[in-house]
Amino acid sequence: MKEIRLAKKIFKTLVKDRMQYPARLFADTTSIVSRFGILVILYFYVFNLKGGSINGATFAMVAWSMFFYFSFSTLGLSRISRMIMQDITSGNIEVLLSKPIPYLLYRVWWQIGLGIYPFIVVTVLGALAIALIIGVPKTMTIPLFLPTFVLTFVGAIVVSLLVYAVVGLIAFWIEDVQPVYWIVDKAVMILGGSYLPIALFPDFMYKIAMYSPFGASVFVTHTVYESWATVWYKLIGIQMAWILVLGTVIYFMFSKAVKNVSVNGG
């Protein structure tokens, strides 16, 4: 109950704060729309040249897949690594560890609360615009789509937070985790299907995207393709496996780090 009250308070505070600065939301939205718009126009011409279909995927599928990536990115979950690094390097971690709320849980709720408002705005407006301009592929109208999409979306949030939390916790040992963050973030960007849709991946790259935590953190981009009806349970299972593995890694990393803080910080 204490954690739920904390989450509600964080969400309420951060959403109100974001609503007070519409210019920031406008800037973020404009950046996403411009990048996504250029990609959509590019792939529109590519699909026209290829007869409207590439590897069994249509232009509408690819457009929605990339939209899900950019929409998901507005949550800003990757920033949790930077927040953890700042807490560690500034020494603020010692203060936060003394609080009755678990530190990592606090950082998770804070990061989700920080991005939930722009995510809702961009997703709702963007989905309506794409549905009207491009249309909705048949793969998104089957009964299986919505429940599996929700499960995959929740799994993607958890995997993303765990991946970037691991990066942030490395700051206990090397302080500046930016080089590690850049590598991980670029891997997520490439394997998540941001600029090159997963339908166009060569076979070996598709397998890396399926079985790596970087691809699993953005499995929502897979949900629009026809193959989803036969592989959804496998991909959700991969997400659950990575949640278990990364959760265990974070447990041991954080336990060891807290002991060092207790010894060095008193």
PDB file of C-alpha atoms in Angstrom:
ATOM      1  CA  MET A   1       0.000   0.000   0.000  1.00  0.00           C
ATOM      2  CA  LYS A   2       2.851   2.363   0.830  1.00  0.00           C
ATOM      3  CA  GLU A   3       4.388   1.808  -2.592  1.00  0.00           C
ATOM      4  CA  ILE A   4       1.037   2.405  -4.318  1.00  0.00           C
ATOM      5  CA  ARG A   5       0.521   5.684  -2.470  1.00  0.00           C
ATOM      6  CA  LEU A   6       4.039   6.730  -3.410  1.00  0.00           C
ATOM      7  CA  ALA A   7       3.425   5.921  -7.078  1.00  0.00           C
ATOM      8  CA  LYS A   8       0.167   7.915  -7.112  1.00  0.00           C
ATOM      9  CA  LYS A   9       1.818  10.906  -5.483  1.00  0.00           C
ATOM     10  CA  ILE A  10       4.775  10.853  -7.881  1.00  0.00           C
ATOM     11  CA  PHE A  11       2.508  10.518 -10.925  1.00  0.00           C
ATOM     12  CA  LYS A  12       0.215  13.329  -9.761  1.00  0.00           C
ATOM     13  CA  THR A  13       3.103  15.686  -9.022  1.00  0.00           C
ATOM     14  CA  LEU A  14       5.042  15.032 -12.228  1.00  0.00           C
ATOM     15  CA  VAL A  15       2.001  15.127 -14.522  1.00  0.00           C
ATOM     16  CA  LYS A  16       0.989  18.490 -13.065  1.00  0.00           C
ATOM     17  CA  ASP A  17       4.542  19.739 -13.552  1.00  0.00           C
ATOM     18  CA  ARG A  18       4.636  18.660 -17.205  1.00  0.00           C
ATOM     19  CA  MET A  19       1.255  20.257 -17.862  1.00  0.00           C
ATOM     20  CA  GLN A  20       2.620  23.550 -16.596  1.00  0.00           C
ATOM     21  CA  TYR A  21       5.197  23.615 -19.392  1.00  0.00           C
ATOM     22  CA  PRO A  22       3.387  22.993 -22.707  1.00  0.00           C
ATOM     23  CA  ALA A  23       6.365  24.406 -24.625  1.00  0.00           C
ATOM     24  CA  ARG A  24       8.481  21.452 -23.517  1.00  0.00           C
ATOM     25  CA  LEU A  25       5.830  19.006 -24.691  1.00  0.00           C
ATOM     26  CA  PHE A  26       5.540  20.857 -27.999  1.00  0.00           C
ATOM     27  CA  ALA A  27       9.315  20.701 -28.528  1.00  0.00           C
ATOM     28  CA  ASP A  28       9.455  16.977 -27.729  1.00  0.00           C
ATOM     29  CA  THR A  29       6.462  16.239 -29.960  1.00  0.00           C
ATOM     30  CA  THR A  30       7.863  18.278 -32.836  1.00  0.00           C
ATOM     31  CA  SER A  31      11.160  16.394 -32.652  1.00  0.00           C
ATOM     32  CA  ILE A  32       9.427  13.007 -32.764  1.00  0.00           C
ATOM     33  CA  VAL A  33       7.003  14.031 -35.518  1.00  0.00           C
ATOM     34  CA  SER A  34       9.802  15.368 -37.708  1.00  0.00           C
ATOM     35  CA  ARG A  35      11.918  12.221 -37.424  1.00  0.00           C
ATOM     36  CA  PHE A  36       8.963   9.888 -37.816  1.00  0.00           C
ATOM     37  CA  GLY A  37       7.541  11.934 -40.684  1.00  0.00           C
ATOM     38  CA  ILE A  38      10.772  11.777 -42.682  1.00  0.00           C
ATOM     39  CA  LEU A  39      10.955   8.009 -42.208  1.00  0.00           C
ATOM     40  CA  VAL A  40       7.319   7.490 -43.210  1.00  0.00           C
ATOM     41  CA  ILE A  41       7.776   9.493 -46.421  1.00  0.00           C
ATOM     42  CA  LEU A  42      10.970   7.587 -47.235  1.00  0.00           C
ATOM     43  CA  TYR A  43       9.382   4.176 -46.731  1.00  0.00           C
ATOM     44  CA  PHE A  44       6.252   5.252 -48.603  1.00  0.00           C
ATOM     45  CA  TYR A  45       8.320   5.700 -51.745  1.00  0.00           C
ATOM     46  CA  VAL A  46      10.335   2.542 -51.082  1.00  0.00           C
ATOM     47  CA  PHE A  47       7.184   0.422 -50.800  1.00  0.00           C
ATOM     48  CA  ASN A  48       5.725   2.023 -53.919  1.00  0.00           C
ATOM     49  CA  LEU A  49       8.857   1.075 -55.846  1.00  0.00           C
ATOM     50  CA  LYS A  50       8.622  -2.495 -54.504  1.00  0.00           C
ATOM     51  CA  GLY A  51       4.981  -2.937 -55.445  1.00  0.00           C
ATOM     52  CA  GLY A  52       3.496  -2.225 -52.016  1.00  0.00           C
ATOM     53  CA  SER A  53       4.963  -5.171 -50.110  1.00  0.00           C
ATOM     54  CA  ILE A  54       8.410  -6.165 -48.823  1.00  0.00           C
ATOM     55  CA  ASN A  55       9.034  -9.519 -47.121  1.00  0.00           C
ATOM     56  CA  GLY A  56       5.276  -9.886 -46.677  1.00  0.00           C
ATOM     57  CA  ALA A  57       4.935  -6.569 -44.848  1.00  0.00           C
ATOM     58  CA  THR A  58       2.881  -3.654 -46.112  1.00  0.00           C
ATOM     59  CA  PHE A  59       3.629   0.044 -45.760  1.00  0.00           C
ATOM     60  CA  ALA A  60       0.881   0.419 -43.130  1.00  0.00           C
ATOM     61  CA  MET A  61       2.458  -2.322 -40.987  1.00  0.00           C
ATOM     62  CA  VAL A  62       5.890  -0.720 -41.173  1.00  0.00           C
ATOM     63  CA  ALA A  63       4.499   2.744 -40.390  1.00  0.00           C
ATOM     64  CA  TRP A  64       2.666   1.496 -37.289  1.00  0.00           C
ATOM     65  CA  SER A  65       5.684  -0.512 -36.179  1.00  0.00           C
ATOM     66  CA  MET A  66       7.936   2.556 -36.282  1.00  0.00           C
ATOM     67  CA  PHE A  67       5.218   4.652 -34.639  1.00  0.00           C
ATOM     68  CA  PHE A  68       5.064   2.216 -31.716  1.00  0.00           C
ATOM     69  CA  TYR A  69       8.815   2.575 -31.294  1.00  0.00           C
ATOM     70  CA  PHE A  70       8.766   6.373 -31.256  1.00  0.00           C
ATOM     71  CA  SER A  71       5.651   6.457 -29.080  1.00  0.00           C
ATOM     72  CA  PHE A  72       7.260   4.078 -26.576  1.00  0.00           C
ATOM     73  CA  SER A  73      10.423   6.185 -26.540  1.00  0.00           C
ATOM     74  CA  THR A  74       8.465   9.210 -25.255  1.00  0.00           C
ATOM     75  CA  LEU A  75       8.240   7.462 -21.892  1.00  0.00           C
ATOM     76  CA  GLY A  76      11.946   8.256 -21.542  1.00  0.00           C
ATOM     77  CA  LEU A  77      12.685   5.079 -19.600  1.00  0.00           C
ATOM     78  CA  SER A  78      16.343   5.139 -20.670  1.00  0.00           C
ATOM     79  CA  ARG A  79      16.877   8.223 -18.516  1.00  0.00           C
ATOM     80  CA  ILE A  80      16.711   6.121 -15.366  1.00  0.00           C
ATOM     81  CA  SER A  81      20.371   5.221 -15.911  1.00  0.00           C
ATOM     82  CA  ARG A  82      21.363   8.885 -15.841  1.00  0.00           C
ATOM     83  CA  MET A  83      19.265   9.548 -12.732  1.00  0.00           C
ATOM     84  CA  ILE A  84      20.861   6.631 -10.895  1.00  0.00           C
ATOM     85  CA  MET A  85      24.328   7.754 -11.987  1.00  0.00           C
ATOM     86  CA  GLN A  86      23.666  11.286 -10.728  1.00  0.00           C
ATOM     87  CA  ASP A  87      22.430   9.958  -7.379  1.00  0.00           C
ATOM     88  CA  ILE A  88      25.576   7.884  -7.001  1.00  0.00           C
ATOM     89  CA  THR A  89      28.151  10.452  -8.133  1.00  0.00           C
ATOM     90  CA  SER A  90      26.545  13.260  -6.117  1.00  0.00           C
ATOM     91  CA  GLY A  91      26.305  11.175  -2.951  1.00  0.00           C
ATOM     92  CA  ASN A  92      22.536  11.627  -2.845  1.00  0.00           C
ATOM     93  CA  ILE A  93      22.226   7.850  -2.907  1.00  0.00           C
ATOM     94  CA  GLU A  94      23.163   7.668   0.793  1.00  0.00           C
ATOM     95  CA  VAL A  95      20.245   9.908   1.720  1.00  0.00           C
ATOM     96  CA  LEU A  96      17.768   8.047  -0.478  1.00  0.00           C
ATOM     97  CA  LEU A  97      18.849   4.662   0.868  1.00  0.00           C
ATOM     98  CA  SER A  98      17.899   5.765   4.358  1.00  0.00           C
ATOM     99  CA  LYS A  99      14.305   6.425   3.296  1.00  0.00           C
ATOM    100  CA  PRO A 100      11.582   3.834   4.032  1.00  0.00           C
ATOM    101  CA  ILE A 101      10.811   3.508   0.295  1.00  0.00           C
ATOM    102  CA  PRO A 102      13.068   1.108  -1.708  1.00  0.00           C
ATOM    103  CA  TYR A 103      15.446   3.243  -3.767  1.00  0.00           C
ATOM    104  CA  LEU A 104      15.103   1.403  -7.090  1.00  0.00           C
ATOM    105  CA  LEU A 105      11.314   1.301  -6.822  1.00  0.00           C
ATOM    106  CA  TYR A 106      11.307   5.030  -6.162  1.00  0.00           C
ATOM    107  CA  ARG A 107      13.425   5.668  -9.252  1.00  0.00           C
ATOM    108  CA  VAL A 108      11.199   3.414 -11.395  1.00  0.00           C
ATOM    109  CA  TRP A 109       7.989   5.213 -10.409  1.00  0.00           C
ATOM    110  CA  TRP A 110       9.670   8.575 -10.862  1.00  0.00           C
ATOM    111  CA  GLN A 111      10.816   7.740 -14.393  1.00  0.00           C
ATOM    112  CA  ILE A 112       7.440   6.396 -15.468  1.00  0.00           C
ATOM    113  CA  GLY A 113       5.669   9.385 -13.917  1.00  0.00           C
ATOM    114  CA  LEU A 114       7.999  11.778 -15.703  1.00  0.00           C
ATOM    115  CA  GLY A 115       7.155  10.369 -19.121  1.00  0.00           C
ATOM    116  CA  ILE A 116       3.520   9.273 -18.798  1.00  0.00           C
ATOM    117  CA  TYR A 117       1.951  12.613 -19.787  1.00  0.00           C
ATOM    118  CA  PRO A 118       3.896  13.183 -23.058  1.00  0.00           C
ATOM    119  CA  PHE A 119       3.461   9.483 -23.848  1.00  0.00           C
ATOM    120  CA  ILE A 120      -0.333   9.669 -23.594  1.00  0.00           C
ATOM    121  CA  VAL A 121      -0.541  12.878 -25.633  1.00  0.00           C
ATOM    122  CA  VAL A 122       1.792  11.692 -28.406  1.00  0.00           C
ATOM    123  CA  THR A 123       0.276   8.201 -28.570  1.00  0.00           C
ATOM    124  CA  VAL A 124      -3.364   9.289 -28.719  1.00  0.00           C
ATOM    125  CA  LEU A 125      -2.854  12.104 -31.224  1.00  0.00           C
ATOM    126  CA  GLY A 126      -0.333  10.144 -33.280  1.00  0.00           C
ATOM    127  CA  ALA A 127      -2.469   7.006 -33.467  1.00  0.00           C
ATOM    128  CA  LEU A 128      -5.496   9.006 -34.592  1.00  0.00           C
ATOM    129  CA  ALA A 129      -3.463  10.814 -37.264  1.00  0.00           C
ATOM    130  CA  ILE A 130      -1.908   7.619 -38.640  1.00  0.00           C
ATOM    131  CA  ALA A 131      -5.243   5.790 -38.629  1.00  0.00           C
ATOM    132  CA  LEU A 132      -6.829   8.595 -40.650  1.00  0.00           C
ATOM    133  CA  ILE A 133      -3.939   9.180 -43.050  1.00  0.00           C
ATOM    134  CA  ILE A 134      -2.450   5.698 -43.531  1.00  0.00           C
ATOM    135  CA  GLY A 135      -5.114   3.380 -42.189  1.00  0.00           C
ATOM    136  CA  VAL A 136      -5.050   0.426 -39.807  1.00  0.00           C
ATOM    137  CA  PRO A 137      -3.633  -2.914 -41.008  1.00  0.00           C
ATOM    138  CA  LYS A 138      -5.831  -5.987 -40.649  1.00  0.00           C
ATOM    139  CA  THR A 139      -3.337  -7.515 -38.227  1.00  0.00           C
ATOM    140  CA  MET A 140      -4.322  -4.869 -35.672  1.00  0.00           C
ATOM    141  CA  THR A 141      -8.044  -5.634 -35.923  1.00  0.00           C
ATOM    142  CA  ILE A 142      -7.971  -9.298 -34.884  1.00  0.00           C
ATOM    143  CA  PRO A 143      -9.142 -10.121 -31.303  1.00  0.00           C
ATOM    144  CA  LEU A 144      -5.676 -11.407 -30.372  1.00  0.00           C
ATOM    145  CA  PHE A 145      -3.962  -8.085 -31.020  1.00  0.00           C
ATOM    146  CA  LEU A 146      -5.059  -5.891 -28.095  1.00  0.00           C
ATOM    147  CA  PRO A 147      -4.497  -8.297 -25.135  1.00  0.00           C
ATOM    148  CA  THR A 148      -1.125  -9.479 -26.459  1.00  0.00           C
ATOM    149  CA  PHE A 149      -0.108  -5.903 -27.251  1.00  0.00           C
ATOM    150  CA  VAL A 150      -0.847  -4.845 -23.667  1.00  0.00           C
ATOM    151  CA  LEU A 151       1.151  -7.773 -22.261  1.00  0.00           C
ATOM    152  CA  THR A 152       4.065  -7.022 -24.574  1.00  0.00           C
ATOM    153  CA  PHE A 153       3.913  -3.317 -23.772  1.00  0.00           C
ATOM    154  CA  VAL A 154       4.083  -3.940 -20.015  1.00  0.00           C
ATOM    155  CA  GLY A 155       6.905  -6.425 -20.545  1.00  0.00           C
ATOM    156  CA  ALA A 156       8.773  -3.890 -22.681  1.00  0.00           C
ATOM    157  CA  ILE A 157       8.514  -1.291 -19.913  1.00  0.00           C
ATOM    158  CA  VAL A 158       9.900  -3.697 -17.321  1.00  0.00           C
ATOM    159  CA  VAL A 159      12.733  -4.965 -19.545  1.00  0.00           C
ATOM    160  CA  SER A 160      13.694  -1.398 -20.550  1.00  0.00           C
ATOM    161  CA  LEU A 161      13.806  -0.225 -16.945  1.00  0.00           C
ATOM    162  CA  LEU A 162      15.890  -3.227 -15.910  1.00  0.00           C
ATOM    163  CA  VAL A 163      18.355  -2.839 -18.801  1.00  0.00           C
ATOM    164  CA  TYR A 164      18.959   0.837 -18.120  1.00  0.00           C
ATOM    165  CA  ALA A 165      18.968   0.347 -14.350  1.00  0.00           C
ATOM    166  CA  VAL A 166      21.862  -2.097 -14.789  1.00  0.00           C
ATOM    167  CA  VAL A 167      23.687   0.601 -16.771  1.00  0.00           C
ATOM    168  CA  GLY A 168      23.008   3.158 -14.036  1.00  0.00           C
ATOM    169  CA  LEU A 169      24.186   0.878 -11.231  1.00  0.00           C
ATOM    170  CA  ILE A 170      27.523   0.395 -12.984  1.00  0.00           C
ATOM    171  CA  ALA A 171      28.246   3.946 -11.760  1.00  0.00           C
ATOM    172  CA  PHE A 172      29.040   2.416  -8.359  1.00  0.00           C
ATOM    173  CA  TRP A 173      32.215   1.080  -9.970  1.00  0.00           C
ATOM    174  CA  ILE A 174      33.121   3.339 -12.927  1.00  0.00           C
ATOM    175  CA  GLU A 175      31.195   6.572 -12.049  1.00  0.00           C
ATOM    176  CA  ASP A 176      30.691   7.834 -15.624  1.00  0.00           C
ATOM    177  CA  VAL A 177      28.413   5.346 -17.381  1.00  0.00           C
ATOM    178  CA  GLN A 178      27.763   7.478 -20.463  1.00  0.00           C
ATOM    179  CA  PRO A 179      29.913   5.331 -22.818  1.00  0.00           C
ATOM    180  CA  VAL A 180      28.055   2.206 -21.676  1.00  0.00           C
ATOM    181  CA  TYR A 181      24.741   4.034 -22.022  1.00  0.00           C
ATOM    182  CA  TRP A 182      25.529   5.089 -25.604  1.00  0.00           C
ATOM    183  CA  ILE A 183      26.343   1.505 -26.614  1.00  0.00           C
ATOM    184  CA  VAL A 184      23.214   0.069 -24.983  1.00  0.00           C
ATOM    185  CA  ASP A 185      20.951   2.833 -26.263  1.00  0.00           C
ATOM    186  CA  LYS A 186      22.179   2.470 -29.843  1.00  0.00           C
ATOM    187  CA  ALA A 187      21.700  -1.299 -29.619  1.00  0.00           C
ATOM    188  CA  VAL A 188      18.109  -0.777 -28.475  1.00  0.00           C
ATOM    189  CA  MET A 189      17.539   1.759 -31.250  1.00  0.00           C
ATOM    190  CA  ILE A 190      18.858  -0.545 -33.975  1.00  0.00           C
ATOM    191  CA  LEU A 191      17.362  -3.824 -32.755  1.00  0.00           C
ATOM    192  CA  GLY A 192      14.093  -2.186 -31.745  1.00  0.00           C
ATOM    193  CA  GLY A 193      13.243  -1.238 -35.316  1.00  0.00           C
ATOM    194  CA  SER A 194      13.412   2.536 -35.009  1.00  0.00           C
ATOM    195  CA  TYR A 195      14.865   3.455 -38.413  1.00  0.00           C
ATOM    196  CA  LEU A 196      15.014   0.025 -40.073  1.00  0.00           C
ATOM    197  CA  PRO A 197      11.721  -1.849 -39.479  1.00  0.00           C
ATOM    198  CA  ILE A 198      12.171  -5.383 -38.189  1.00  0.00           C
ATOM    199  CA  ALA A 199      10.335  -6.715 -41.256  1.00  0.00           C
ATOM    200  CA  LEU A 200      13.367  -5.657 -43.292  1.00  0.00           C
ATOM    201  CA  PHE A 201      15.961  -7.225 -40.985  1.00  0.00           C
ATOM    202  CA  PRO A 202      18.195  -9.952 -42.439  1.00  0.00           C
ATOM    203  CA  ASP A 203      17.661 -13.302 -40.704  1.00  0.00           C
ATOM    204  CA  PHE A 204      20.695 -13.157 -38.390  1.00  0.00           C
ATOM    205  CA  MET A 205      19.834  -9.622 -37.279  1.00  0.00           C
ATOM    206  CA  TYR A 206      16.213 -10.598 -36.644  1.00  0.00           C
ATOM    207  CA  LYS A 207      17.362 -13.440 -34.384  1.00  0.00           C
ATOM    208  CA  ILE A 208      19.588 -11.061 -32.412  1.00  0.00           C
ATOM    209  CA  ALA A 209      16.636  -8.711 -32.040  1.00  0.00           C
ATOM    210  CA  MET A 210      14.479 -11.589 -30.781  1.00  0.00           C
ATOM    211  CA  TYR A 211      16.832 -13.103 -28.259  1.00  0.00           C
ATOM    212  CA  SER A 212      18.724 -10.078 -26.907  1.00  0.00           C
ATOM    213  CA  PRO A 213      17.413  -7.875 -24.077  1.00  0.00           C
ATOM    214  CA  PHE A 214      17.847  -4.857 -26.376  1.00  0.00           C
ATOM    215  CA  GLY A 215      15.289  -6.149 -28.838  1.00  0.00           C
ATOM    216  CA  ALA A 216      13.038  -7.524 -26.081  1.00  0.00           C
ATOM    217  CA  SER A 217      12.786  -4.039 -24.574  1.00  0.00           C
ATOM    218  CA  VAL A 218      10.871  -2.853 -27.672  1.00  0.00           C
ATOM    219  CA  PHE A 219       8.910  -5.947 -28.716  1.00  0.00           C
ATOM    220  CA  VAL A 220       5.865  -3.713 -29.262  1.00  0.00           C
ATOM    221  CA  THR A 221       7.254  -3.083 -32.763  1.00  0.00           C
ATOM    222  CA  HIS A 222       6.637  -6.766 -33.616  1.00  0.00           C
ATOM    223  CA  THR A 223       2.928  -6.723 -32.842  1.00  0.00           C
ATOM    224  CA  VAL A 224       1.671  -5.347 -36.177  1.00  0.00           C
ATOM    225  CA  TYR A 225       3.086  -8.056 -38.440  1.00  0.00           C
ATOM    226  CA  GLU A 226       1.287 -11.204 -39.580  1.00  0.00           C
ATOM    227  CA  SER A 227       3.875 -13.394 -37.845  1.00  0.00           C
ATOM    228  CA  TRP A 228       2.723 -12.013 -34.477  1.00  0.00           C
ATOM    229  CA  ALA A 229      -0.227 -14.430 -34.380  1.00  0.00           C
ATOM    230  CA  THR A 230       2.186 -17.383 -34.231  1.00  0.00           C
ATOM    231  CA  VAL A 231       5.149 -15.975 -32.267  1.00  0.00           C
ATOM    232  CA  TRP A 232       3.536 -13.737 -29.625  1.00  0.00           C
ATOM    233  CA  TYR A 233       3.736 -16.336 -26.854  1.00  0.00           C
ATOM    234  CA  LYS A 234       7.399 -16.964 -27.657  1.00  0.00           C
ATOM    235  CA  LEU A 235       8.315 -13.273 -27.559  1.00  0.00           C
ATOM    236  CA  ILE A 236       6.421 -12.682 -24.319  1.00  0.00           C
ATOM    237  CA  GLY A 237       8.210 -15.722 -22.884  1.00  0.00           C
ATOM    238  CA  ILE A 238      11.560 -14.202 -23.928  1.00  0.00           C
ATOM    239  CA  GLN A 239      10.601 -10.970 -22.173  1.00  0.00           C
ATOM    240  CA  MET A 240       9.754 -12.862 -18.987  1.00  0.00           C
ATOM    241  CA  ALA A 241      13.057 -14.724 -19.144  1.00  0.00           C
ATOM    242  CA  TRP A 242      15.020 -11.490 -19.477  1.00  0.00           C
ATOM    243  CA  ILE A 243      13.043  -9.929 -16.634  1.00  0.00           C
ATOM    244  CA  LEU A 244      14.118 -12.834 -14.431  1.00  0.00           C
ATOM    245  CA  VAL A 245      17.755 -12.665 -15.542  1.00  0.00           C
ATOM    246  CA  LEU A 246      18.097  -8.880 -15.336  1.00  0.00           C
ATOM    247  CA  GLY A 247      16.184  -8.746 -12.058  1.00  0.00           C
ATOM    248  CA  THR A 248      18.659 -11.232 -10.561  1.00  0.00           C
ATOM    249  CA  VAL A 249      21.627  -9.242 -11.900  1.00  0.00           C
ATOM    250  CA  ILE A 250      20.258  -6.019 -10.406  1.00  0.00           C
ATOM    251  CA  TYR A 251      19.597  -7.727  -7.066  1.00  0.00           C
ATOM    252  CA  PHE A 252      23.204  -8.842  -6.706  1.00  0.00           C
ATOM    253  CA  MET A 253      24.645  -5.588  -8.080  1.00  0.00           C
ATOM    254  CA  PHE A 254      22.563  -3.447  -5.755  1.00  0.00           C
ATOM    255  CA  SER A 255      23.186  -5.679  -2.722  1.00  0.00           C
ATOM    256  CA  LYS A 256      26.928  -5.456  -3.217  1.00  0.00           C
ATOM    257  CA  ALA A 257      26.814  -1.723  -3.886  1.00  0.00           C
ATOM    258  CA  VAL A 258      24.722  -0.995  -0.770  1.00  0.00           C
ATOM    259  CA  LYS A 259      27.284  -2.840   1.364  1.00  0.00           C
ATOM    260  CA  ASN A 260      30.040  -0.613  -0.048  1.00  0.00           C
ATOM    261  CA  VAL A 261      27.978   2.498   0.638  1.00  0.00           C
ATOM    262  CA  SER A 262      27.343   1.340   4.202  1.00  0.00           C
ATOM    263  CA  VAL A 263      31.053   0.707   4.784  1.00  0.00           C
ATOM    264  CA  ASN A 264      32.324   3.887   3.138  1.00  0.00           C
ATOM    265  CA  GLY A 265      29.460   6.157   4.117  1.00  0.00           C
ATOM    266  CA  GLY A 266      28.941   4.938   7.635  1.00  0.00           C
TER     267      GLY A 266
END
